[in-house]
Short mmCIF file of C-alpha atoms in Angstrom, two decimals:
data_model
loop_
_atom_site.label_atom_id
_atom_site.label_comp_id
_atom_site.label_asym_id
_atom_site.label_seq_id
_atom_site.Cartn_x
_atom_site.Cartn_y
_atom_site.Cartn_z
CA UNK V 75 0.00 0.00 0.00
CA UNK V 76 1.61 3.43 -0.88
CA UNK V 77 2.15 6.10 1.46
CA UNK V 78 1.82 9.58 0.43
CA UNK V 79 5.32 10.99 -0.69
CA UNK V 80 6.90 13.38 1.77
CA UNK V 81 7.79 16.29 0.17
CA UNK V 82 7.51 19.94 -0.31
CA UNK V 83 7.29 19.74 -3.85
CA UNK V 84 3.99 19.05 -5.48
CA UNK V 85 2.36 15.66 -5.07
CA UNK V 86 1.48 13.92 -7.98
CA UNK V 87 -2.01 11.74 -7.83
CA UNK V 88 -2.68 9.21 -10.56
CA UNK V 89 -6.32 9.87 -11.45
CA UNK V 90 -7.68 6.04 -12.01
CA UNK V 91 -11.26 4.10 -12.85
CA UNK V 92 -12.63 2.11 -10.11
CA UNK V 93 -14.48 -0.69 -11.54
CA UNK V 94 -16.74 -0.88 -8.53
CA UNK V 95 -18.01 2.47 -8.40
CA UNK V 96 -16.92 4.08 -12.07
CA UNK V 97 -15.88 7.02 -10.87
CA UNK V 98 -12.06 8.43 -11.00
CA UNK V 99 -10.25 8.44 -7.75
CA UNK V 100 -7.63 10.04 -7.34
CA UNK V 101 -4.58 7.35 -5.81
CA UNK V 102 -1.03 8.27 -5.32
CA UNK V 103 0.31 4.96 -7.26
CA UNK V 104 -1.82 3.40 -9.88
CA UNK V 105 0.73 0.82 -11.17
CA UNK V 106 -0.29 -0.83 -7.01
CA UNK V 107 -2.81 -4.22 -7.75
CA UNK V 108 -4.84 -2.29 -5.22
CA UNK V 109 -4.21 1.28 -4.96
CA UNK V 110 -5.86 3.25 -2.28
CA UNK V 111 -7.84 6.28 -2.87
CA UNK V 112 -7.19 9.58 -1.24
CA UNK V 113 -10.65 9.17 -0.44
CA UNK V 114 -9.58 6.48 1.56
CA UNK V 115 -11.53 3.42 -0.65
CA UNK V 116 -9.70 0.47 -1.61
CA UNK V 117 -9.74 0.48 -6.01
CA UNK V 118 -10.11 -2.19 -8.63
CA UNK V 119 -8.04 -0.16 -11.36
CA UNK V 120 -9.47 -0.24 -14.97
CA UNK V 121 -9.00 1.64 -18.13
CA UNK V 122 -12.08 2.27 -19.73
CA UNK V 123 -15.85 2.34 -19.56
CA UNK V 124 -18.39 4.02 -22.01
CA UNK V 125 -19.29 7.05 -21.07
CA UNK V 126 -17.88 10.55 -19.40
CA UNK V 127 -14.98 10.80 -16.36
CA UNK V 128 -16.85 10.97 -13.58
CA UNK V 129 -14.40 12.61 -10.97
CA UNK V 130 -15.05 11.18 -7.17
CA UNK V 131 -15.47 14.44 -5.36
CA UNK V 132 -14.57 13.16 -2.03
CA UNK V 133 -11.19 12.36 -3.95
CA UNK V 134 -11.21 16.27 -5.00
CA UNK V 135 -11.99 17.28 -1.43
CA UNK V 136 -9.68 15.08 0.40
CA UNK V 137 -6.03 16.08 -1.33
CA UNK V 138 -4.18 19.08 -0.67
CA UNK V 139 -4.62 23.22 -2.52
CA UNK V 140 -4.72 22.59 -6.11
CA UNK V 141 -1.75 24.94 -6.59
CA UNK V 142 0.92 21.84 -4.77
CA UNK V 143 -1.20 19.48 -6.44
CA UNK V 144 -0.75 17.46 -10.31
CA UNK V 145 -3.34 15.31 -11.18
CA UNK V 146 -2.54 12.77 -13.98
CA UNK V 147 -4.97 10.18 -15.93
CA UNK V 148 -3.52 7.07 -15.09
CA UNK V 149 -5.35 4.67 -17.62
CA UNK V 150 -2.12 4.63 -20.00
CA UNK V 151 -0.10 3.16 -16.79
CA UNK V 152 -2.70 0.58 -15.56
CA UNK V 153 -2.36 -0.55 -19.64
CA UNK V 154 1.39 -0.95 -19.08
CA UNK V 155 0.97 -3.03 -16.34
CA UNK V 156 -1.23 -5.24 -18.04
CA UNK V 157 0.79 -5.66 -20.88
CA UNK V 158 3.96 -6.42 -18.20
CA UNK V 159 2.08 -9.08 -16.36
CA UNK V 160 3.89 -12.21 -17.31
CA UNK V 161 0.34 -14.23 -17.06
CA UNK V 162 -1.43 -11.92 -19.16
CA UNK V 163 -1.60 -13.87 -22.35
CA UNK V 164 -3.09 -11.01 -24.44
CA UNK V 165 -2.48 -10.64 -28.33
CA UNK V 166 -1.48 -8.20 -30.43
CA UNK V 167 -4.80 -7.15 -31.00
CA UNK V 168 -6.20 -7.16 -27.03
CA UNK V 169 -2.80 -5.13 -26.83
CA UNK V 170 -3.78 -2.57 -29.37
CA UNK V 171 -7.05 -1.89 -28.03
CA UNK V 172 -6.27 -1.56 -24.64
CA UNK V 173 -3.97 1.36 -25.40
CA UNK V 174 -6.40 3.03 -27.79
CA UNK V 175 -8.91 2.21 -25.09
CA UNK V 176 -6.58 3.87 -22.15
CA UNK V 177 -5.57 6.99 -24.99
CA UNK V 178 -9.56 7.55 -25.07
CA UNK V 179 -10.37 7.28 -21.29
CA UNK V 180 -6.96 9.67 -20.60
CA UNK V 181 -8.52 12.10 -22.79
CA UNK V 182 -12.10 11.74 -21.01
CA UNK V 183 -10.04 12.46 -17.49
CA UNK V 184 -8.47 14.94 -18.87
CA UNK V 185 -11.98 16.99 -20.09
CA UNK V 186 -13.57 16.55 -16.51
CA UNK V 187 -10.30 17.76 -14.72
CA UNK V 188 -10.40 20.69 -16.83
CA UNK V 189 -14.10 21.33 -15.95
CA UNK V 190 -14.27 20.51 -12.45
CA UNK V 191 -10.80 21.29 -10.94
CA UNK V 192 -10.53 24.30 -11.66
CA UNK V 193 -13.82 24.61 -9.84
CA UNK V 194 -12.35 22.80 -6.44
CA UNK V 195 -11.79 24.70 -3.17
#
């Protein structure tokens, strides 16, 4: 389980689909199995659903000012550890649409942080 960094600089969350909820927590290490949310709920990572970002906004309330704060969509890394997972049998063509699946979810993320963080405080 990762502990938040200790730093001064700014903190970097990983902004990651929970497959139990759908929504996009924010965790501070999304290659973890079983990240935990700054929200404090346990995720099941995943890449992609139909649909819009849906930001969890006990995620947005719980992390520090927005100005010491970098939120990242984290869909791209949860793909990489997929396709480094030495039982994952996938093909070439489970590999190519998970990253095209991850590149469209990133950009989803990236929409609703736009919208909505700016908003936070």
């Amino acid at each position: 389980m990762a502990e938040p960094p200790v730093s001064s600089e700014t903190l970097t969350f990983g902004l990651l689909l929970d497959m139990t909820d759908y929504h996009v927590h924010a965790v501070y290490d999304p290659a973890d199995p079983l990240p935990v949310a700054a929200c404090g709920v346990h995720v099941l990572p995943g890449i992609f659903i139909p649909g819009p970002a849906l930001l969890c906004r006990r995620c947005l309330s719980a992390i520090p000012d927005p100005g010491h704060v970098e939120l990242r969509p984290a869909s791209a890394v949860r793909r990489r550890v997929l396709a480094a997972d030495p039982h994952d049998d996938a093909g070439p063509f489970l590999e190519l649409s998970r990253w095209y699946l991850a590149r469209q979810y990133d950009r989803r993320i990236r929409r609703a942080v736009a919208l909505k963080w700016s908003h936070h405080g």
